[in-house]
């Protein structure tokens, strides 16, 4: 089955601390994964994609096929990182995204 | 207005009502999507349109009826809904299905079915 699991509904860390949002997937094909973010009173938007291996707003995510994971990391959290984060898996052929349930990240001052 | 717009932003309807949600994108995209976001479930894809043609119906009940008259507009017609259909309905667009990973979302319509 094609599935994306974000085990933490809520995550709270202090400003300046490292943050890691977990994402695990189940997919028989070659995975392409993405992180979407929704800041307060803003729309859901693409944050980063694994295939471009980029760092956006200090966040990085590495695809680990052995562990079927795509965790989102940032070494030093900032208050403006508080948001809802969704991990998404591209279903090849069908050309659609399957989203995880989301993790609400709160950065405490 | 730029981006993806949705109207109305909030809608309350009875189970016997008929209403429609509207989505419009000003990005020149060719693919448009309807998603349902409810509190207890992940974001669920409902319908996909590519160049006005429906390419995906994710086992959505027939009380939800989509319409895509052109690549810029997408409607979701609602009739005889159930209280469990109360949710946030999001519209999104992408350049095409090849760019499905980079979807641009609207603000959503918060639907309450009484």
PDB file of C-alpha atoms in Angstrom:
ATOM      1  CA  UNK A   1       0.000   0.000   0.000  1.00  0.00           C
ATOM      2  CA  UNK A   2       1.107   3.534  -0.678  1.00  0.00           C
ATOM      3  CA  UNK A   3       1.257   5.381   2.579  1.00  0.00           C
ATOM      4  CA  UNK A   4       3.002   8.271   4.289  1.00  0.00           C
ATOM      5  CA  UNK A   5       3.281   8.250   8.052  1.00  0.00           C
ATOM      6  CA  UNK A   6       4.185  11.171  10.238  1.00  0.00           C
ATOM      7  CA  UNK A   7       4.236   9.672  13.717  1.00  0.00           C
ATOM      8  CA  UNK A   8       4.188  12.961  15.624  1.00  0.00           C
ATOM      9  CA  UNK A   9       1.067  15.096  15.470  1.00  0.00           C
ATOM     10  CA  UNK A  10       2.683  17.721  17.678  1.00  0.00           C
ATOM     11  CA  UNK A  11       6.306  18.663  18.191  1.00  0.00           C
ATOM     12  CA  UNK A  12       7.562  21.399  20.440  1.00  0.00           C
ATOM     13  CA  UNK A  13      11.182  22.545  20.718  1.00  0.00           C
ATOM     14  CA  UNK A  14      12.984  25.585  22.035  1.00  0.00           C
ATOM     15  CA  UNK A  15      14.453  28.259  19.820  1.00  0.00           C
ATOM     16  CA  UNK A  16      17.997  27.404  18.861  1.00  0.00           C
ATOM     17  CA  UNK A  17      17.531  23.695  19.451  1.00  0.00           C
ATOM     18  CA  UNK A  18      17.759  21.133  16.648  1.00  0.00           C
ATOM     19  CA  UNK A  19      14.507  19.943  15.164  1.00  0.00           C
ATOM     20  CA  UNK A  20      13.641  16.757  13.315  1.00  0.00           C
ATOM     21  CA  UNK A  21      10.222  15.994  11.860  1.00  0.00           C
ATOM     22  CA  UNK A  22       9.811  12.346  11.045  1.00  0.00           C
ATOM     23  CA  UNK A  23       8.341  10.921   7.879  1.00  0.00           C
ATOM     24  CA  UNK A  24       8.165   7.295   6.839  1.00  0.00           C
ATOM     25  CA  UNK A  25       6.718   5.956   3.637  1.00  0.00           C
ATOM     26  CA  UNK A  26       5.498   2.730   2.128  1.00  0.00           C
ATOM     27  CA  UNK A  27       5.836   2.476  -1.647  1.00  0.00           C
ATOM     28  CA  UNK A  28       6.842  -0.269  -4.047  1.00  0.00           C
ATOM     29  CA  UNK A  29       8.159   2.046  -6.738  1.00  0.00           C
ATOM     30  CA  UNK A  30      11.050   4.496  -6.825  1.00  0.00           C
ATOM     31  CA  UNK A  31      10.127   7.125  -4.226  1.00  0.00           C
ATOM     32  CA  UNK A  32      10.047  10.861  -4.761  1.00  0.00           C
ATOM     33  CA  UNK A  33       9.254  12.750  -1.595  1.00  0.00           C
ATOM     34  CA  UNK A  34       8.457  16.291  -0.666  1.00  0.00           C
ATOM     35  CA  UNK A  35       7.814  18.465   2.331  1.00  0.00           C
ATOM     36  CA  UNK A  36       4.994  20.970   2.302  1.00  0.00           C
ATOM     37  CA  UNK A  37       4.514  23.644   4.965  1.00  0.00           C
ATOM     38  CA  UNK A  38       1.600  25.753   6.117  1.00  0.00           C
ATOM     39  CA  UNK A  39       2.410  28.803   8.227  1.00  0.00           C
ATOM     40  CA  UNK A  40      -0.271  30.435  10.326  1.00  0.00           C
ATOM     41  CA  UNK A  41      -2.867  32.164   8.140  1.00  0.00           C
ATOM     42  CA  UNK A  42      -1.008  31.189   4.991  1.00  0.00           C
ATOM     43  CA  UNK A  43      -1.574  28.576   2.336  1.00  0.00           C
ATOM     44  CA  UNK A  44      -0.047  25.173   2.064  1.00  0.00           C
ATOM     45  CA  UNK A  45       3.118  25.482  -0.002  1.00  0.00           C
ATOM     46  CA  UNK A  46       6.013  23.365  -1.170  1.00  0.00           C
ATOM     47  CA  UNK A  47       9.052  23.598   1.105  1.00  0.00           C
ATOM     48  CA  UNK A  48      11.516  21.218  -0.491  1.00  0.00           C
ATOM     49  CA  UNK A  49      11.897  18.101  -2.602  1.00  0.00           C
ATOM     50  CA  UNK A  50      14.408  15.338  -2.078  1.00  0.00           C
ATOM     51  CA  UNK A  51      15.448  15.139  -5.692  1.00  0.00           C
ATOM     52  CA  UNK A  52      16.956  18.626  -5.705  1.00  0.00           C
ATOM     53  CA  UNK A  53      18.914  18.045  -2.472  1.00  0.00           C
ATOM     54  CA  UNK A  54      18.434  21.658  -1.532  1.00  0.00           C
ATOM     55  CA  UNK A  55      18.329  23.466   1.773  1.00  0.00           C
ATOM     56  CA  UNK A  56      15.384  25.804   2.194  1.00  0.00           C
ATOM     57  CA  UNK A  57      15.156  28.131   5.194  1.00  0.00           C
ATOM     58  CA  UNK A  58      17.853  26.017   6.807  1.00  0.00           C
ATOM     59  CA  UNK A  59      15.850  22.797   6.443  1.00  0.00           C
ATOM     60  CA  UNK A  60      17.202  19.686   4.791  1.00  0.00           C
ATOM     61  CA  UNK A  61      15.749  16.240   4.226  1.00  0.00           C
ATOM     62  CA  UNK A  62      17.547  13.103   3.167  1.00  0.00           C
ATOM     63  CA  UNK A  63      15.863  10.157   1.577  1.00  0.00           C
ATOM     64  CA  UNK A  64      16.855   6.933   3.304  1.00  0.00           C
ATOM     65  CA  UNK A  65      15.574   4.055   1.204  1.00  0.00           C
ATOM     66  CA  UNK A  66      16.803   1.450   3.665  1.00  0.00           C
ATOM     67  CA  UNK A  67      14.715   2.915   6.459  1.00  0.00           C
ATOM     68  CA  UNK A  68      12.021   4.204   4.070  1.00  0.00           C
ATOM     69  CA  UNK A  69      12.295   7.595   5.702  1.00  0.00           C
ATOM     70  CA  UNK A  70      12.477  11.238   4.680  1.00  0.00           C
ATOM     71  CA  UNK A  71      12.939  13.143   7.896  1.00  0.00           C
ATOM     72  CA  UNK A  72      13.066  16.942   7.856  1.00  0.00           C
ATOM     73  CA  UNK A  73      15.868  18.507   9.885  1.00  0.00           C
ATOM     74  CA  UNK A  74      17.120  21.890  10.939  1.00  0.00           C
ATOM     75  CA  UNK A  75      20.090  22.367  13.257  1.00  0.00           C
ATOM     76  CA  UNK A  76      18.871  25.549  14.965  1.00  0.00           C
ATOM     77  CA  UNK A  77      15.137  26.175  15.141  1.00  0.00           C
ATOM     78  CA  UNK A  78      13.736  29.675  14.804  1.00  0.00           C
ATOM     79  CA  UNK A  79      10.390  30.985  16.014  1.00  0.00           C
ATOM     80  CA  UNK A  80       9.253  31.596  12.454  1.00  0.00           C
ATOM     81  CA  UNK A  81       9.563  27.867  11.791  1.00  0.00           C
ATOM     82  CA  UNK A  82       6.384  27.263  13.779  1.00  0.00           C
ATOM     83  CA  UNK A  83       3.949  25.780  11.276  1.00  0.00           C
ATOM     84  CA  UNK A  84       2.197  22.650  10.096  1.00  0.00           C
ATOM     85  CA  UNK A  85       4.472  20.365   8.094  1.00  0.00           C
ATOM     86  CA  UNK A  86       3.284  17.686   5.676  1.00  0.00           C
ATOM     87  CA  UNK A  87       5.362  14.982   4.064  1.00  0.00           C
ATOM     88  CA  UNK A  88       4.176  13.884   0.612  1.00  0.00           C
ATOM     89  CA  UNK A  89       4.952  10.977  -1.704  1.00  0.00           C
ATOM     90  CA  UNK A  90       4.635  11.135  -5.480  1.00  0.00           C
ATOM     91  CA  UNK A  91       2.801   8.153  -6.945  1.00  0.00           C
ATOM     92  CA  UNK A  92       4.433   7.587 -10.319  1.00  0.00           C
ATOM     93  CA  UNK A  93       2.197   6.789 -13.219  1.00  0.00           C
ATOM     94  CA  UNK A  94      -0.881   8.085 -11.439  1.00  0.00           C
ATOM     95  CA  UNK A  95       0.932  11.389 -11.032  1.00  0.00           C
ATOM     96  CA  UNK A  96      -0.598  12.270  -7.704  1.00  0.00           C
ATOM     97  CA  UNK A  97       0.617  13.091  -4.233  1.00  0.00           C
ATOM     98  CA  UNK A  98      -0.168  11.163  -1.088  1.00  0.00           C
ATOM     99  CA  UNK A  99       0.175  13.254   2.048  1.00  0.00           C
ATOM    100  CA  UNK A 100       0.953  12.347   5.620  1.00  0.00           C
ATOM    101  CA  UNK A 101      -1.247  13.530   8.432  1.00  0.00           C
ATOM    102  CA  UNK A 102       1.023  16.413   9.259  1.00  0.00           C
ATOM    103  CA  UNK A 103       3.070  17.529  12.252  1.00  0.00           C
ATOM    104  CA  UNK A 104       2.417  20.781  14.028  1.00  0.00           C
ATOM    105  CA  UNK A 105       5.767  22.258  14.990  1.00  0.00           C
ATOM    106  CA  UNK A 106       5.911  24.871  17.724  1.00  0.00           C
ATOM    107  CA  UNK A 107       9.119  26.728  18.473  1.00  0.00           C
ATOM    108  CA  UNK A 108       9.158  28.109  21.974  1.00  0.00           C
ATOM    109  CA  UNK A 109      11.102  31.304  22.704  1.00  0.00           C
TER     110      UNK A 109
ATOM    111  CA  UNK B   1      -5.895  38.539  -7.779  1.00  0.00           C
ATOM    112  CA  UNK B   2      -2.952  36.233  -8.271  1.00  0.00           C
ATOM    113  CA  UNK B   3      -2.530  32.598  -7.355  1.00  0.00           C
ATOM    114  CA  UNK B   4      -5.365  30.271  -6.516  1.00  0.00           C
ATOM    115  CA  UNK B   5      -8.588  31.688  -5.133  1.00  0.00           C
ATOM    116  CA  UNK B   6     -11.527  29.864  -3.618  1.00  0.00           C
ATOM    117  CA  UNK B   7     -15.050  31.027  -2.879  1.00  0.00           C
ATOM    118  CA  UNK B   8     -16.799  30.998  -0.575  1.00  0.00           C
ATOM    119  CA  UNK B   9     -14.307  30.828   2.263  1.00  0.00           C
ATOM    120  CA  UNK B  10     -16.949  29.509   4.649  1.00  0.00           C
ATOM    121  CA  UNK B  11     -20.144  27.622   3.928  1.00  0.00           C
ATOM    122  CA  UNK B  12     -22.819  26.215   6.176  1.00  0.00           C
ATOM    123  CA  UNK B  13     -25.435  24.016   4.556  1.00  0.00           C
ATOM    124  CA  UNK B  14     -28.166  21.612   5.454  1.00  0.00           C
ATOM    125  CA  UNK B  15     -28.200  18.056   4.260  1.00  0.00           C
ATOM    126  CA  UNK B  16     -30.879  18.786   1.669  1.00  0.00           C
ATOM    127  CA  UNK B  17     -29.190  21.861   0.207  1.00  0.00           C
ATOM    128  CA  UNK B  18     -27.339  22.145  -3.074  1.00  0.00           C
ATOM    129  CA  UNK B  19     -24.302  24.382  -3.161  1.00  0.00           C
ATOM    130  CA  UNK B  20     -21.150  24.822  -5.213  1.00  0.00           C
ATOM    131  CA  UNK B  21     -17.550  25.592  -4.361  1.00  0.00           C
ATOM    132  CA  UNK B  22     -15.533  27.590  -6.835  1.00  0.00           C
ATOM    133  CA  UNK B  23     -11.820  27.605  -7.512  1.00  0.00           C
ATOM    134  CA  UNK B  24      -9.962  29.861  -9.898  1.00  0.00           C
ATOM    135  CA  UNK B  25      -6.279  29.923 -10.719  1.00  0.00           C
ATOM    136  CA  UNK B  26      -4.427  32.808 -12.338  1.00  0.00           C
ATOM    137  CA  UNK B  27      -1.159  30.944 -12.874  1.00  0.00           C
ATOM    138  CA  UNK B  28      -1.676  29.586 -16.361  1.00  0.00           C
ATOM    139  CA  UNK B  29      -1.633  26.030 -15.012  1.00  0.00           C
ATOM    140  CA  UNK B  30      -3.203  23.076 -16.755  1.00  0.00           C
ATOM    141  CA  UNK B  31      -3.894  20.714 -13.867  1.00  0.00           C
ATOM    142  CA  UNK B  32      -6.298  21.359 -11.004  1.00  0.00           C
ATOM    143  CA  UNK B  33      -7.123  19.339  -7.915  1.00  0.00           C
ATOM    144  CA  UNK B  34      -9.717  19.063  -5.152  1.00  0.00           C
ATOM    145  CA  UNK B  35      -8.609  17.861  -1.731  1.00  0.00           C
ATOM    146  CA  UNK B  36     -10.524  17.221   1.463  1.00  0.00           C
ATOM    147  CA  UNK B  37      -8.848  18.036   4.755  1.00  0.00           C
ATOM    148  CA  UNK B  38     -10.608  16.794   7.848  1.00  0.00           C
ATOM    149  CA  UNK B  39      -9.385  16.787  11.404  1.00  0.00           C
ATOM    150  CA  UNK B  40      -8.799  13.093  11.768  1.00  0.00           C
ATOM    151  CA  UNK B  41      -7.406  12.162   8.381  1.00  0.00           C
ATOM    152  CA  UNK B  42      -4.524  13.144   6.132  1.00  0.00           C
ATOM    153  CA  UNK B  43      -5.133  15.459   3.215  1.00  0.00           C
ATOM    154  CA  UNK B  44      -7.225  13.355   0.813  1.00  0.00           C
ATOM    155  CA  UNK B  45      -7.123  13.793  -2.941  1.00  0.00           C
ATOM    156  CA  UNK B  46     -10.630  13.821  -4.398  1.00  0.00           C
ATOM    157  CA  UNK B  47     -10.406  14.762  -8.083  1.00  0.00           C
ATOM    158  CA  UNK B  48      -7.781  15.684 -10.654  1.00  0.00           C
ATOM    159  CA  UNK B  49      -8.335  17.533 -13.900  1.00  0.00           C
ATOM    160  CA  UNK B  50      -5.712  17.928 -16.597  1.00  0.00           C
ATOM    161  CA  UNK B  51      -6.501  20.164 -19.558  1.00  0.00           C
ATOM    162  CA  UNK B  52     -10.163  20.130 -18.451  1.00  0.00           C
ATOM    163  CA  UNK B  53     -10.323  16.336 -18.504  1.00  0.00           C
ATOM    164  CA  UNK B  54     -10.871  14.391 -15.310  1.00  0.00           C
ATOM    165  CA  UNK B  55      -7.956  12.048 -14.754  1.00  0.00           C
ATOM    166  CA  UNK B  56      -8.624  10.951 -11.200  1.00  0.00           C
ATOM    167  CA  UNK B  57     -11.673  10.222  -9.093  1.00  0.00           C
ATOM    168  CA  UNK B  58     -10.470   8.874  -5.815  1.00  0.00           C
ATOM    169  CA  UNK B  59     -13.597   6.860  -5.013  1.00  0.00           C
ATOM    170  CA  UNK B  60     -15.487   9.991  -4.082  1.00  0.00           C
ATOM    171  CA  UNK B  61     -19.234   9.619  -3.352  1.00  0.00           C
ATOM    172  CA  UNK B  62     -21.512  10.888  -6.093  1.00  0.00           C
ATOM    173  CA  UNK B  63     -22.903  13.600  -3.824  1.00  0.00           C
ATOM    174  CA  UNK B  64     -19.712  15.451  -4.796  1.00  0.00           C
ATOM    175  CA  UNK B  65     -19.745  16.404  -8.462  1.00  0.00           C
ATOM    176  CA  UNK B  66     -16.787  18.243  -9.991  1.00  0.00           C
ATOM    177  CA  UNK B  67     -16.857  20.452 -13.047  1.00  0.00           C
ATOM    178  CA  UNK B  68     -13.964  21.961 -14.968  1.00  0.00           C
ATOM    179  CA  UNK B  69     -15.202  24.241 -17.761  1.00  0.00           C
ATOM    180  CA  UNK B  70     -11.689  25.444 -18.580  1.00  0.00           C
ATOM    181  CA  UNK B  71      -8.162  25.161 -17.276  1.00  0.00           C
ATOM    182  CA  UNK B  72      -8.600  28.170 -15.000  1.00  0.00           C
ATOM    183  CA  UNK B  73     -11.812  27.208 -13.216  1.00  0.00           C
ATOM    184  CA  UNK B  74     -12.840  24.252 -11.122  1.00  0.00           C
ATOM    185  CA  UNK B  75     -16.116  23.717  -9.326  1.00  0.00           C
ATOM    186  CA  UNK B  76     -17.289  21.233  -6.758  1.00  0.00           C
ATOM    187  CA  UNK B  77     -21.054  20.812  -6.735  1.00  0.00           C
ATOM    188  CA  UNK B  78     -22.491  19.537  -3.492  1.00  0.00           C
ATOM    189  CA  UNK B  79     -25.867  17.922  -2.875  1.00  0.00           C
ATOM    190  CA  UNK B  80     -27.423  15.858  -0.103  1.00  0.00           C
ATOM    191  CA  UNK B  81     -24.251  15.955   1.934  1.00  0.00           C
ATOM    192  CA  UNK B  82     -23.766  14.266   5.290  1.00  0.00           C
ATOM    193  CA  UNK B  83     -22.439  15.802   8.511  1.00  0.00           C
ATOM    194  CA  UNK B  84     -19.240  13.778   8.099  1.00  0.00           C
ATOM    195  CA  UNK B  85     -18.561  15.740   4.911  1.00  0.00           C
ATOM    196  CA  UNK B  86     -17.808  18.767   7.046  1.00  0.00           C
ATOM    197  CA  UNK B  87     -14.184  19.627   6.359  1.00  0.00           C
ATOM    198  CA  UNK B  88     -11.833  22.089   4.725  1.00  0.00           C
ATOM    199  CA  UNK B  89     -11.905  21.696   0.959  1.00  0.00           C
ATOM    200  CA  UNK B  90      -8.717  22.750  -0.758  1.00  0.00           C
ATOM    201  CA  UNK B  91      -8.183  23.465  -4.394  1.00  0.00           C
ATOM    202  CA  UNK B  92      -4.746  23.299  -5.951  1.00  0.00           C
ATOM    203  CA  UNK B  93      -3.165  23.687  -9.360  1.00  0.00           C
ATOM    204  CA  UNK B  94       0.098  22.708 -11.002  1.00  0.00           C
ATOM    205  CA  UNK B  95       1.671  23.462 -14.373  1.00  0.00           C
ATOM    206  CA  UNK B  96       0.646  20.015 -15.544  1.00  0.00           C
ATOM    207  CA  UNK B  97       0.636  16.494 -14.246  1.00  0.00           C
ATOM    208  CA  UNK B  98       4.375  16.348 -14.845  1.00  0.00           C
ATOM    209  CA  UNK B  99       4.682  19.077 -12.242  1.00  0.00           C
ATOM    210  CA  UNK B 100       2.226  17.496  -9.869  1.00  0.00           C
ATOM    211  CA  UNK B 101       4.714  17.699  -7.018  1.00  0.00           C
ATOM    212  CA  UNK B 102       4.688  21.482  -7.032  1.00  0.00           C
ATOM    213  CA  UNK B 103       1.097  22.253  -6.388  1.00  0.00           C
ATOM    214  CA  UNK B 104      -0.137  25.714  -5.532  1.00  0.00           C
ATOM    215  CA  UNK B 105      -2.940  25.658  -3.017  1.00  0.00           C
ATOM    216  CA  UNK B 106      -5.873  27.948  -2.436  1.00  0.00           C
ATOM    217  CA  UNK B 107      -6.952  29.117   1.015  1.00  0.00           C
ATOM    218  CA  UNK B 108      -9.714  26.549   1.231  1.00  0.00           C
ATOM    219  CA  UNK B 109     -13.449  26.550   1.864  1.00  0.00           C
ATOM    220  CA  UNK B 110     -14.503  25.583   5.378  1.00  0.00           C
ATOM    221  CA  UNK B 111     -17.683  23.544   4.923  1.00  0.00           C
ATOM    222  CA  UNK B 112     -20.071  22.714   7.730  1.00  0.00           C
ATOM    223  CA  UNK B 113     -22.961  20.346   7.053  1.00  0.00           C
ATOM    224  CA  UNK B 114     -25.755  20.502   9.592  1.00  0.00           C
TER     225      UNK B 114
END
